[in-house]
Amino acid sequence: MRTSWRRALAFALALATTRAVGALDRWSHPARAVRYLRRVTWRAGAPRVVHAAFVDLCDPAVEVRATAPGEGGRTVDVWGRAVGAAVAVNGDYFETGTHVPLGPARG
């Protein structure tokens, strides 16, 4: 698990400090302590879209939570709107029939 966190951190740092040649970046601030990047690059004539959220976890307005029992079975965007989240990400695998998390994330 440590390796995956290190890889995610390395990817986030690389994304934050570099700009791809020919990329179109659009930054916004959807909520306090949140910066959102939508980056579009092109490869073989097709657009590739990257979404990245940079969140100041030290800000007292920031709350991190997982899906609670009974909240599963929704798409990420539907769940995020239902709980009033400024940012929502899919962080784990789940059993398709029961929506019980299969990895280390537990709500």
Coordinates of N, CA, C and O in Angstrom, one line a residue:
M1 N 0.8 -1.2 0.0 CA 0.0 0.0 0.0 C 0.9 1.3 0.0 O 0.5 2.2 -0.6
R2 N 2.0 1.2 0.7 CA 2.9 2.4 0.7 C 3.3 2.8 -0.7 O 3.5 3.9 -1.0
T3 N 3.6 1.7 -1.5 CA 4.1 2.0 -2.8 C 3.1 2.7 -3.6 O 3.4 3.7 -4.4
S4 N 1.8 2.4 -3.5 CA 0.7 3.1 -4.3 C 0.6 4.5 -3.8 O 0.4 5.4 -4.7
W5 N 0.7 4.8 -2.5 CA 0.7 6.2 -2.1 C 1.9 7.0 -2.6 O 1.7 8.1 -3.0
R6 N 3.0 6.3 -2.6 CA 4.2 7.0 -3.2 C 4.0 7.3 -4.7 O 4.4 8.4 -5.1
R7 N 3.5 6.4 -5.4 CA 3.3 6.6 -6.8 C 2.2 7.7 -7.0 O 2.4 8.5 -7.9
A8 N 1.2 7.7 -6.3 CA 0.2 8.8 -6.4 C 0.7 10.1 -6.1 O 0.5 11.1 -6.8
L9 N 1.6 10.2 -5.0 CA 2.2 11.4 -4.7 C 3.2 11.9 -5.7 O 3.2 13.1 -6.1
A10 N 3.9 11.0 -6.3 CA 4.9 11.3 -7.4 C 4.1 11.8 -8.6 O 4.5 12.8 -9.2
F11 N 3.0 11.2 -8.9 CA 2.2 11.6 -10.1 C 1.6 13.0 -9.8 O 1.7 13.9 -10.7
A12 N 1.1 13.3 -8.6 CA 0.5 14.6 -8.3 C 1.6 15.7 -8.4 O 1.4 16.8 -8.9
L13 N 2.8 15.4 -7.8 CA 3.9 16.4 -7.9 C 4.3 16.6 -9.3 O 4.6 17.8 -9.7
A14 N 4.4 15.6 -10.1 CA 4.8 15.8 -11.5 C 3.8 16.6 -12.3 O 4.1 17.5 -13.0
L15 N 2.5 16.3 -12.0 CA 1.4 17.0 -12.7 C 1.4 18.5 -12.2 O 1.2 19.4 -13.1
A16 N 1.7 18.7 -11.0 CA 1.7 20.1 -10.5 C 2.8 20.9 -10.9 O 2.7 22.2 -11.0
T17 N 4.0 20.3 -11.2 CA 5.2 21.1 -11.5 C 5.5 21.1 -13.0 O 6.5 21.8 -13.4
T18 N 4.8 20.3 -13.8 CA 5.2 20.3 -15.2 C 3.9 20.7 -16.1 O 2.8 20.6 -15.6
R19 N 4.2 21.1 -17.3 CA 3.1 21.3 -18.2 C 3.4 20.6 -19.5 O 4.5 20.9 -20.1
A20 N 2.5 19.8 -19.9 CA 2.8 19.0 -21.2 C 2.8 20.0 -22.4 O 2.0 21.0 -22.4
V21 N 3.6 19.7 -23.3 CA 3.7 20.5 -24.5 C 2.4 20.4 -25.3 O 1.9 19.3 -25.5
G22 N 1.8 21.5 -25.6 CA 0.5 21.5 -26.3 C -0.7 21.3 -25.4 O -1.8 21.0 -25.9
A23 N -0.5 21.3 -24.1 CA -1.6 21.1 -23.2 C -2.4 22.3 -23.0 O -1.9 23.4 -23.1
L24 N -3.7 22.2 -22.8 CA -4.6 23.2 -22.5 C -5.0 23.1 -21.0 O -5.7 22.1 -20.7
D25 N -4.5 24.0 -20.1 CA -4.9 23.9 -18.7 C -5.9 24.9 -18.4 O -5.9 26.0 -18.8
R26 N -6.9 24.4 -17.6 CA -7.9 25.3 -17.0 C -8.0 25.1 -15.5 O -8.3 24.0 -15.1
W27 N -7.7 26.1 -14.7 CA -7.7 26.1 -13.3 C -9.0 26.7 -12.8 O -9.4 27.7 -13.3
S28 N -9.5 26.2 -11.7 CA -10.6 26.8 -11.0 C -10.5 26.6 -9.5 O -9.6 25.8 -9.1
H29 N -11.3 27.3 -8.7 CA -11.3 27.2 -7.3 C -12.7 26.9 -6.8 O -13.4 27.8 -6.4
P30 N -13.1 25.6 -6.9 CA -14.6 25.3 -6.6 C -15.0 25.5 -5.2 O -16.2 25.6 -4.9
A31 N -14.0 25.5 -4.3 CA -14.3 25.6 -2.8 C -13.1 26.1 -2.1 O -12.0 26.1 -2.6
R32 N -13.3 26.6 -0.9 CA -12.2 27.0 -0.1 C -11.2 25.9 0.1 O -11.6 24.7 0.3
A33 N -9.9 26.2 -0.1 CA -8.8 25.2 0.1 C -8.8 24.2 -1.1 O -8.1 23.2 -0.9
V34 N -9.5 24.4 -2.1 CA -9.5 23.4 -3.3 C -9.1 24.2 -4.6 O -9.7 25.2 -4.9
R35 N -8.1 23.6 -5.3 CA -7.8 24.1 -6.6 C -8.0 22.9 -7.5 O -7.7 21.7 -7.2
Y36 N -8.7 23.1 -8.7 CA -9.0 22.0 -9.6 C -8.4 22.3 -11.0 O -8.4 23.5 -11.5
L37 N -7.7 21.3 -11.5 CA -7.0 21.5 -12.8 C -7.7 20.5 -13.8 O -7.9 19.3 -13.5
R38 N -8.1 21.1 -14.9 CA -8.6 20.2 -16.1 C -7.5 20.4 -17.2 O -7.4 21.6 -17.7
R39 N -6.8 19.4 -17.5 CA -5.7 19.5 -18.5 C -6.1 18.6 -19.7 O -6.5 17.5 -19.6
V40 N -6.1 19.2 -20.9 CA -6.4 18.5 -22.1 C -5.1 18.4 -23.0 O -4.5 19.5 -23.2
T41 N -4.7 17.3 -23.3 CA -3.6 17.1 -24.3 C -4.1 16.2 -25.4 O -5.2 15.7 -25.4
W42 N -3.3 16.2 -26.5 CA -3.7 15.4 -27.7 C -2.7 14.4 -28.0 O -1.5 14.6 -27.9
R43 N -3.2 13.2 -28.3 CA -2.3 12.1 -28.7 C -2.9 11.4 -29.9 O -4.1 11.0 -29.8
A44 N -2.2 11.3 -31.0 CA -2.8 10.6 -32.2 C -4.1 11.2 -32.6 O -5.0 10.6 -33.0
G45 N -4.2 12.6 -32.4 CA -5.4 13.3 -32.9 C -6.5 13.2 -31.9 O -7.6 13.8 -32.2
A46 N -6.4 12.5 -30.8 CA -7.5 12.3 -29.9 C -7.2 13.1 -28.6 O -6.1 13.1 -28.1
P47 N -8.2 13.8 -28.0 CA -8.0 14.5 -26.8 C -7.8 13.5 -25.6 O -8.5 12.5 -25.5
R48 N -6.9 13.8 -24.7 CA -6.8 13.1 -23.4 C -7.0 14.1 -22.3 O -6.4 15.2 -22.3
V49 N -8.0 13.8 -21.4 CA -8.3 14.8 -20.4 C -7.9 14.2 -19.0 O -8.2 13.1 -18.7
V50 N -7.2 15.1 -18.3 CA -6.7 14.8 -16.9 C -7.5 15.7 -16.0 O -7.5 16.9 -16.2
H51 N -8.0 15.2 -14.9 CA -8.6 16.0 -13.8 C -7.8 15.8 -12.6 O -7.5 14.7 -12.2
A52 N -7.4 16.9 -11.9 CA -6.6 16.8 -10.7 C -7.2 17.8 -9.7 O -7.5 19.0 -10.1
A53 N -7.3 17.4 -8.5 CA -7.7 18.3 -7.4 C -6.6 18.4 -6.4 O -6.0 17.4 -6.0
F54 N -6.3 19.6 -6.0 CA -5.3 19.9 -5.0 C -6.0 20.5 -3.8 O -6.6 21.6 -3.9
V55 N -5.9 19.8 -2.7 CA -6.7 20.1 -1.5 C -5.8 20.4 -0.3 O -4.9 19.6 0.0
D56 N -5.9 21.5 0.3 CA -5.2 21.9 1.5 C -5.8 21.1 2.7 O -6.8 21.6 3.3
L57 N -5.2 20.0 3.1 CA -5.8 19.2 4.1 C -5.6 19.8 5.5 O -6.2 19.3 6.5
C58 N -4.8 20.9 5.6 CA -4.6 21.5 6.9 C -5.6 22.6 7.1 O -5.7 23.1 8.2
D59 N -6.4 22.9 6.1 CA -7.4 24.0 6.3 C -8.6 23.4 7.2 O -9.1 22.3 6.9
P60 N -9.0 24.1 8.2 CA -10.0 23.6 9.1 C -11.4 23.4 8.4 O -12.2 22.7 8.9
A61 N -11.6 24.0 7.2 CA -12.9 23.8 6.5 C -12.9 22.5 5.8 O -14.0 22.1 5.3
V62 N -11.8 21.8 5.6 CA -11.7 20.6 4.8 C -12.1 19.4 5.7 O -11.6 19.2 6.8
E63 N -13.0 18.6 5.2 CA -13.4 17.3 5.8 C -13.2 16.2 4.8 O -13.6 16.3 3.6
V64 N -12.6 15.1 5.2 CA -12.4 13.9 4.4 C -13.3 12.8 4.9 O -13.2 12.5 6.1
R65 N -14.0 12.2 4.0 CA -14.9 11.1 4.5 C -15.0 10.1 3.4 O -14.8 10.3 2.2
A66 N -15.4 8.9 3.8 CA -15.6 7.8 2.9 C -17.1 7.5 2.8 O -17.9 8.1 3.6
T67 N -17.5 6.7 1.9 CA -18.9 6.4 1.7 C -19.4 5.6 2.9 O -18.8 4.6 3.3
A68 N -20.5 6.0 3.5 CA -21.0 5.3 4.7 C -21.8 4.1 4.3 O -22.3 4.1 3.2
P69 N -22.0 3.2 5.2 CA -22.9 2.0 4.9 C -24.3 2.6 4.4 O -24.8 3.5 5.0
G70 N -24.8 2.0 3.3 CA -26.0 2.4 2.8 C -25.9 3.5 1.7 O -26.9 3.8 1.0
E71 N -24.7 4.1 1.5 CA -24.6 5.1 0.5 C -24.0 4.6 -0.8 O -23.8 5.3 -1.7
G72 N -23.6 3.3 -0.8 CA -23.0 2.7 -2.0 C -24.0 2.5 -3.1 O -25.2 2.7 -3.0
G73 N -23.5 2.1 -4.3 CA -24.3 1.9 -5.4 C -24.6 3.1 -6.3 O -25.4 3.0 -7.2
R74 N -24.0 4.2 -6.0 CA -24.1 5.4 -6.7 C -22.9 5.7 -7.5 O -21.8 5.3 -7.1
T75 N -23.0 6.5 -8.6 CA -21.8 7.0 -9.3 C -21.1 8.0 -8.4 O -21.8 8.6 -7.5
V76 N -19.9 8.3 -8.7 CA -19.1 9.2 -7.9 C -19.8 10.6 -7.9 O -19.9 11.2 -6.8
D77 N -20.2 11.1 -9.0 CA -20.8 12.4 -9.1 C -22.1 12.5 -8.4 O -22.4 13.5 -7.7
V78 N -22.9 11.4 -8.5 CA -24.2 11.4 -7.8 C -24.0 11.4 -6.2 O -24.6 12.2 -5.5
W79 N -23.1 10.6 -5.8 CA -22.8 10.6 -4.3 C -22.2 11.9 -3.9 O -22.6 12.4 -2.8
G80 N -21.3 12.5 -4.6 CA -20.7 13.8 -4.3 C -21.8 14.9 -4.1 O -21.8 15.7 -3.1
R81 N -22.7 14.9 -5.0 CA -23.8 15.9 -4.9 C -24.7 15.6 -3.7 O -25.1 16.6 -3.0
A82 N -24.9 14.4 -3.5 CA -25.8 14.0 -2.4 C -25.3 14.4 -1.0 O -26.0 14.8 -0.1
V83 N -24.0 14.3 -0.9 CA -23.3 14.7 0.4 C -22.8 16.1 0.5 O -22.2 16.5 1.5
G84 N -22.9 16.8 -0.6 CA -22.5 18.2 -0.7 C -20.9 18.3 -0.8 O -20.4 19.3 -0.3
A85 N -20.3 17.4 -1.4 CA -18.8 17.4 -1.5 C -18.4 18.4 -2.6 O -19.0 18.4 -3.7
A86 N -17.3 19.1 -2.4 CA -16.7 19.9 -3.4 C -15.9 19.1 -4.3 O -15.7 19.4 -5.5
V87 N -15.3 18.0 -3.8 CA -14.5 17.0 -4.6 C -14.9 15.6 -4.2 O -15.0 15.3 -3.0
A88 N -15.1 14.8 -5.2 CA -15.4 13.4 -4.9 C -14.6 12.5 -5.8 O -14.5 12.8 -7.0
V89 N -14.0 11.4 -5.3 CA -13.2 10.5 -6.1 C -13.5 9.1 -5.7 O -14.0 8.8 -4.6
N90 N -13.3 8.2 -6.7 CA -13.5 6.8 -6.5 C -12.2 6.2 -5.9 O -11.2 6.2 -6.6
G91 N -12.2 5.8 -4.7 CA -11.0 5.4 -4.0 C -10.8 3.9 -3.8 O -9.7 3.6 -3.3
D92 N -11.7 3.1 -4.2 CA -11.5 1.7 -3.9 C -12.4 0.8 -4.8 O -13.3 1.3 -5.5
Y93 N -12.2 -0.5 -4.8 CA -13.0 -1.4 -5.5 C -14.1 -1.9 -4.6 O -14.0 -1.8 -3.3
F94 N -15.2 -2.4 -5.1 CA -16.3 -2.9 -4.3 C -17.0 -4.1 -5.0 O -16.8 -4.3 -6.2
E95 N -17.7 -4.8 -4.2 CA -18.4 -6.0 -4.7 C -19.7 -5.5 -5.4 O -20.4 -4.7 -4.8
T96 N -19.8 -5.8 -6.7 CA -20.9 -5.2 -7.5 C -22.3 -5.6 -7.0 O -23.2 -4.8 -7.1
G97 N -22.5 -6.7 -6.4 CA -23.8 -7.1 -5.9 C -24.2 -6.5 -4.6 O -25.4 -6.1 -4.4
T98 N -23.2 -6.3 -3.7 CA -23.5 -5.8 -2.4 C -23.0 -4.4 -2.1 O -23.4 -3.7 -1.1
H99 N -22.1 -3.9 -3.0 CA -21.4 -2.6 -2.8 C -20.5 -2.5 -1.6 O -20.2 -1.4 -1.1
V100 N -20.1 -3.7 -1.1 CA -19.2 -3.7 0.1 C -17.8 -3.5 -0.4 O -17.4 -4.1 -1.4
P101 N -17.0 -2.5 0.2 CA -15.7 -2.3 -0.3 C -14.8 -3.5 -0.2 O -14.9 -4.3 0.7
L102 N -13.9 -3.7 -1.2 CA -13.0 -4.9 -1.2 C -11.6 -4.5 -0.8 O -10.8 -5.4 -0.5
G103 N -11.3 -3.3 -0.8 CA -9.9 -2.9 -0.4 C -9.8 -2.3 1.0 O -10.7 -2.5 1.8
P104 N -8.8 -1.5 1.2 CA -8.6 -1.0 2.6 C -9.5 0.1 3.0 O -9.7 0.4 4.1
A105 N -10.2 0.8 2.0 CA -11.1 1.8 2.3 C -12.4 1.3 3.0 O -13.0 0.3 2.5
R106 N -12.8 1.8 4.1 CA -14.0 1.4 4.7 C -14.7 2.6 5.2 O -14.2 3.5 5.8
G107 N -16.0 2.7 4.9 CA -16.8 3.8 5.3 C -17.4 3.7 6.7 O -17.3 2.7 7.3

